[in-house]
Tab-separated table of C-alpha atoms and ligand atoms in Angstrom:
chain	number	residue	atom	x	y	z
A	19	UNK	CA	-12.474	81.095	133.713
A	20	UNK	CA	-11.921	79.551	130.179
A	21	UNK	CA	-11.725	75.937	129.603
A	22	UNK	CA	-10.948	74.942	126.214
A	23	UNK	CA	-11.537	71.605	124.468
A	24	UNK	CA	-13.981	70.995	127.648
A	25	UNK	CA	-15.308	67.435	126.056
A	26	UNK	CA	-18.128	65.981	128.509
A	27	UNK	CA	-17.360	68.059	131.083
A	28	UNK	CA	-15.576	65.841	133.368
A	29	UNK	CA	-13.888	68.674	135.192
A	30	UNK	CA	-17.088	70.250	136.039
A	31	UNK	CA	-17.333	68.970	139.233
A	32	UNK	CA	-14.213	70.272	140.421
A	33	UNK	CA	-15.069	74.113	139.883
A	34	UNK	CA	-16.507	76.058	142.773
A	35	UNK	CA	-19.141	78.086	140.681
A	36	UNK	CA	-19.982	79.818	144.089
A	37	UNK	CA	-16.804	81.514	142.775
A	38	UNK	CA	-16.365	80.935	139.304
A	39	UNK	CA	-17.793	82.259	136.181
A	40	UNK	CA	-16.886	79.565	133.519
A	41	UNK	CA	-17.010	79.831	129.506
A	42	UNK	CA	-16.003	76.340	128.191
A	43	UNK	CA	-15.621	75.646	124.424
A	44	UNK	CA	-15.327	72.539	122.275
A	45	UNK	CA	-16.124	71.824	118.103
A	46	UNK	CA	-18.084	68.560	118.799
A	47	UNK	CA	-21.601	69.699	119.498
A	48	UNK	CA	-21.878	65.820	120.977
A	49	UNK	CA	-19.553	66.398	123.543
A	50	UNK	CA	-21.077	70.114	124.196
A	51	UNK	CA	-24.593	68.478	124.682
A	52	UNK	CA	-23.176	66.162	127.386
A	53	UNK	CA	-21.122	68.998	128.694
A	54	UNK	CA	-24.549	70.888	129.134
A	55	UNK	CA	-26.429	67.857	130.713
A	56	UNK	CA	-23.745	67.259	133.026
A	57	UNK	CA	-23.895	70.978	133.902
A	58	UNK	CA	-27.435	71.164	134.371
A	59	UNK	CA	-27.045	67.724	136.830
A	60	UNK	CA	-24.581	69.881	139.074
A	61	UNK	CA	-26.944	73.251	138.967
A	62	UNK	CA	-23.777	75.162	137.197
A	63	UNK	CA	-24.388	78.487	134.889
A	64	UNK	CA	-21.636	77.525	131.819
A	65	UNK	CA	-21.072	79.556	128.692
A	66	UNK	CA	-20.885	76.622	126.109
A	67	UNK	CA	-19.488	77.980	123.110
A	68	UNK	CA	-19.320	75.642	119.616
A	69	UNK	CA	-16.179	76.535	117.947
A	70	UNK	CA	-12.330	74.995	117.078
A	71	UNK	CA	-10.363	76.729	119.405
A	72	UNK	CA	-7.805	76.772	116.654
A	73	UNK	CA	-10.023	79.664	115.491
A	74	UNK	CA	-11.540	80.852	118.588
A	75	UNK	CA	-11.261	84.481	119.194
A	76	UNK	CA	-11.566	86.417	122.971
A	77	UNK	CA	-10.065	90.233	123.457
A	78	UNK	CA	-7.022	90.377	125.059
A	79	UNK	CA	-6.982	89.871	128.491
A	80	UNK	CA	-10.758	88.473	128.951
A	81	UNK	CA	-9.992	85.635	131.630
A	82	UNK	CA	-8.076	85.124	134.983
A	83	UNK	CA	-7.769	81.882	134.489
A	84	UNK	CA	-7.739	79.244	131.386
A	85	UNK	CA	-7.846	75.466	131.867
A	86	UNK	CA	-7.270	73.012	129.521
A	87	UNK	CA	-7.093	69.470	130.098
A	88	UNK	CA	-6.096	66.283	127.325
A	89	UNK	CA	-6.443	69.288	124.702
A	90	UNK	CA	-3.002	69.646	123.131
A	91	UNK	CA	-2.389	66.253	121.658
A	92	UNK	CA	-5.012	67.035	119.193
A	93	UNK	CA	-4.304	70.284	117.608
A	94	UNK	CA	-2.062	71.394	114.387
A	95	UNK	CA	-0.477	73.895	115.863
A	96	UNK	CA	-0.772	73.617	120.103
A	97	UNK	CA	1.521	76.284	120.461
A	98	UNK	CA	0.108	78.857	118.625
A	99	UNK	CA	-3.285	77.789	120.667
A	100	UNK	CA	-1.343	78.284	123.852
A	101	UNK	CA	-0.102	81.688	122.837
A	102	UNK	CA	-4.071	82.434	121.979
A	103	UNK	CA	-4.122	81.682	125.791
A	104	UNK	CA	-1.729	83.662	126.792
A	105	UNK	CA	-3.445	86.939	125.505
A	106	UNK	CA	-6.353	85.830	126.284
A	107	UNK	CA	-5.660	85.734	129.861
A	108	UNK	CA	-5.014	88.242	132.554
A	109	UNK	CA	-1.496	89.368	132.739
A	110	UNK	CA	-1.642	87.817	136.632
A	111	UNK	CA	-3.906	85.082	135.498
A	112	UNK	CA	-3.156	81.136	136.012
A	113	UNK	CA	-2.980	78.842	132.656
A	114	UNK	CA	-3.853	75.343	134.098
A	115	UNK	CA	-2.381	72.109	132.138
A	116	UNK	CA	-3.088	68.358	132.176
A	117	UNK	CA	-1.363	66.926	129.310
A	118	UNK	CA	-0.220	63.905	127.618
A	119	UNK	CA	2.983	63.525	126.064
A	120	UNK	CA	6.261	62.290	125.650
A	121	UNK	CA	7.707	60.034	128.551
A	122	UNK	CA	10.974	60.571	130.690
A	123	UNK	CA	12.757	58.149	129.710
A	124	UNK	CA	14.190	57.482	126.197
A	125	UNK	CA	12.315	53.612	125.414
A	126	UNK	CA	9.001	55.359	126.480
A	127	UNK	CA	9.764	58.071	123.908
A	128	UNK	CA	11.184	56.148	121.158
A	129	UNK	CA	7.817	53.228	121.569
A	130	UNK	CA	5.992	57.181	121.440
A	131	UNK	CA	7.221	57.835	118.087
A	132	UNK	CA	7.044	54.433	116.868
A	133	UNK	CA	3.051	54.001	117.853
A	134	UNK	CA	2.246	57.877	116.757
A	135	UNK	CA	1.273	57.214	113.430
A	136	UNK	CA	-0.983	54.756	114.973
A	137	UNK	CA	-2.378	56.816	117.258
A	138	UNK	CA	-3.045	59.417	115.023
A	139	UNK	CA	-5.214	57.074	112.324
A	140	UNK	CA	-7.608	55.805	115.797
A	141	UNK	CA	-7.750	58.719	117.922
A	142	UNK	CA	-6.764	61.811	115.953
A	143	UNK	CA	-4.395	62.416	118.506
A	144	UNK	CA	-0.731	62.774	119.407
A	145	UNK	CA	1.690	60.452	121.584
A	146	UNK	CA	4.611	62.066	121.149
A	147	UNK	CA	4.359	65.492	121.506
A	148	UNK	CA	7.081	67.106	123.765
A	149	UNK	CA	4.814	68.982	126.191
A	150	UNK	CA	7.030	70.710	127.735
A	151	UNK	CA	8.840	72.011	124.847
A	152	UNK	CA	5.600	73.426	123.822
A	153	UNK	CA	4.245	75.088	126.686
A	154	UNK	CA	8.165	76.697	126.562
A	155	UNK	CA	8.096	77.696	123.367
A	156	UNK	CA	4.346	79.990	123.508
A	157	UNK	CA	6.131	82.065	125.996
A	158	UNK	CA	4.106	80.410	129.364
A	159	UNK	CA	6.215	80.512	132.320
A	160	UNK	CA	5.944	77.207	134.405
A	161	UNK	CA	5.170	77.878	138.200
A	162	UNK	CA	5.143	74.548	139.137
A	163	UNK	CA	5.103	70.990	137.439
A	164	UNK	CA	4.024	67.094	138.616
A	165	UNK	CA	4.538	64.584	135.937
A	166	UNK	CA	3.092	60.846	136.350
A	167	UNK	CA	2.851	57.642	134.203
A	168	UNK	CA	6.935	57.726	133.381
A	169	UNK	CA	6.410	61.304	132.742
A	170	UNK	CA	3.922	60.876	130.149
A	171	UNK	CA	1.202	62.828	132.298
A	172	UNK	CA	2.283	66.354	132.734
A	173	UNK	CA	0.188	68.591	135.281
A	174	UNK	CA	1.426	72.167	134.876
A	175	UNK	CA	0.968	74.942	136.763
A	176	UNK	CA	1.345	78.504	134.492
A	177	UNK	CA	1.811	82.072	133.915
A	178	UNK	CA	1.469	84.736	131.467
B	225	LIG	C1	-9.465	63.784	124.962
B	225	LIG	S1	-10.849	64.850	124.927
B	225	LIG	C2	-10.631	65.751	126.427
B	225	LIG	C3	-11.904	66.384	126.895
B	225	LIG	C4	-11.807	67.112	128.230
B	225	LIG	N1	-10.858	68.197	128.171
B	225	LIG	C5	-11.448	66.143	129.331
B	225	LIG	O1	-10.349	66.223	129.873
B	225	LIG	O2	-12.294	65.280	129.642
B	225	LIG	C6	-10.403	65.998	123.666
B	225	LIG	C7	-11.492	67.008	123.376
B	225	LIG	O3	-10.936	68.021	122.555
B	225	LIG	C8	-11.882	68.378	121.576
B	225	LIG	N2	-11.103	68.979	120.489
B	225	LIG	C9	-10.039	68.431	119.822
B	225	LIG	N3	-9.554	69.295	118.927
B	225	LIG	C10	-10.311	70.418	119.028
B	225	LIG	C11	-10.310	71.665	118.349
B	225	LIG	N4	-9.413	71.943	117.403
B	225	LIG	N5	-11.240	72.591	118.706
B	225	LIG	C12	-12.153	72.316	119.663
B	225	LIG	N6	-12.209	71.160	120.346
B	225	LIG	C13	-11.292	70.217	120.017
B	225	LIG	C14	-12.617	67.099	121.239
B	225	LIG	O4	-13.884	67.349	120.680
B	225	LIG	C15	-12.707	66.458	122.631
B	225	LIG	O5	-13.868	66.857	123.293
């Protein structure tokens, strides 16, 4: 499995390495340095890799499965990363998604666009990105989808 943009490694715990072989990349060598004490804490074997995943490269095909979790608000181009995932993944593999973006309902979305900029200038990251327009657009096919907090939170289930 591939996660990108892994952070701390607050999904670690929910991977059953009895099954699992798990690569995980990030660019802040902070967050990879908590990643790896947090793996070493739960007696996991990860393959922490240092690199913008903007630029990441894996031969085709490489994974059966690629997670990514609060990763999309932050990059130029998302969808071009997501079509990175695509061919990086098994053509039967599972692209995992928990995502932030724009709301369901059209006050959510325009207080989205209005607070973006602000967003952008504290947290380098996106409010109003339309997730689902995204994942669309890279060629994923969505299996299944849950979306929470006014449908801000999007939990998407994929395919190549
Ligand atoms: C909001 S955190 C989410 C971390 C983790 N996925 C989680 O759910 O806890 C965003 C993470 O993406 C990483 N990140 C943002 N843009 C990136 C990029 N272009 N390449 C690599 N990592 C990136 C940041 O360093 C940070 O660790």
């Amino acid at each position: 499995m591939l996660e990108i943009a892994v952070g701390a490694g607050a999904n670690f715990p929910y991977y059953d390495m009895a099954q699992v072989r798990l690569t995980a990349a990030d660019f802040s060598p902070m967050m990879l340095k908590r990643a790896a004490r947090i793996a070493d804490e739960l007696h996991m074997q990860v393959n922490l890799i240092e690199s913008d995943i903007e630029t990441l490269e894996f031969p085709e095909h490489s994974f059966d499965c690629v997670v990514s979790t609060l990763s999309l608000c932050g990059y130029d181009n998302p969808e071009q990363v997501l079509r990175n995932i695509r061919s990086w993944c098994r053509p039967d593999g599972r692209i995992c998604l928990l995502e932030h973006g724009l709301g369901g309902n059209v006050f959510l979305k325009s207080a989205q666009h209005l607070l973006n900029p602000i967003a952008r200038k504290m947290s380098g990251c996106h409010w109003n990105r339309d997730i689902v327009q995204i994942v669309k657009n890279s060629g994923l096919r969505i299996e299944r989808m849950e979306r929470y907090w006014g449908g801000m939170i999007h939990l998407i289930w994929a395919r190549v």
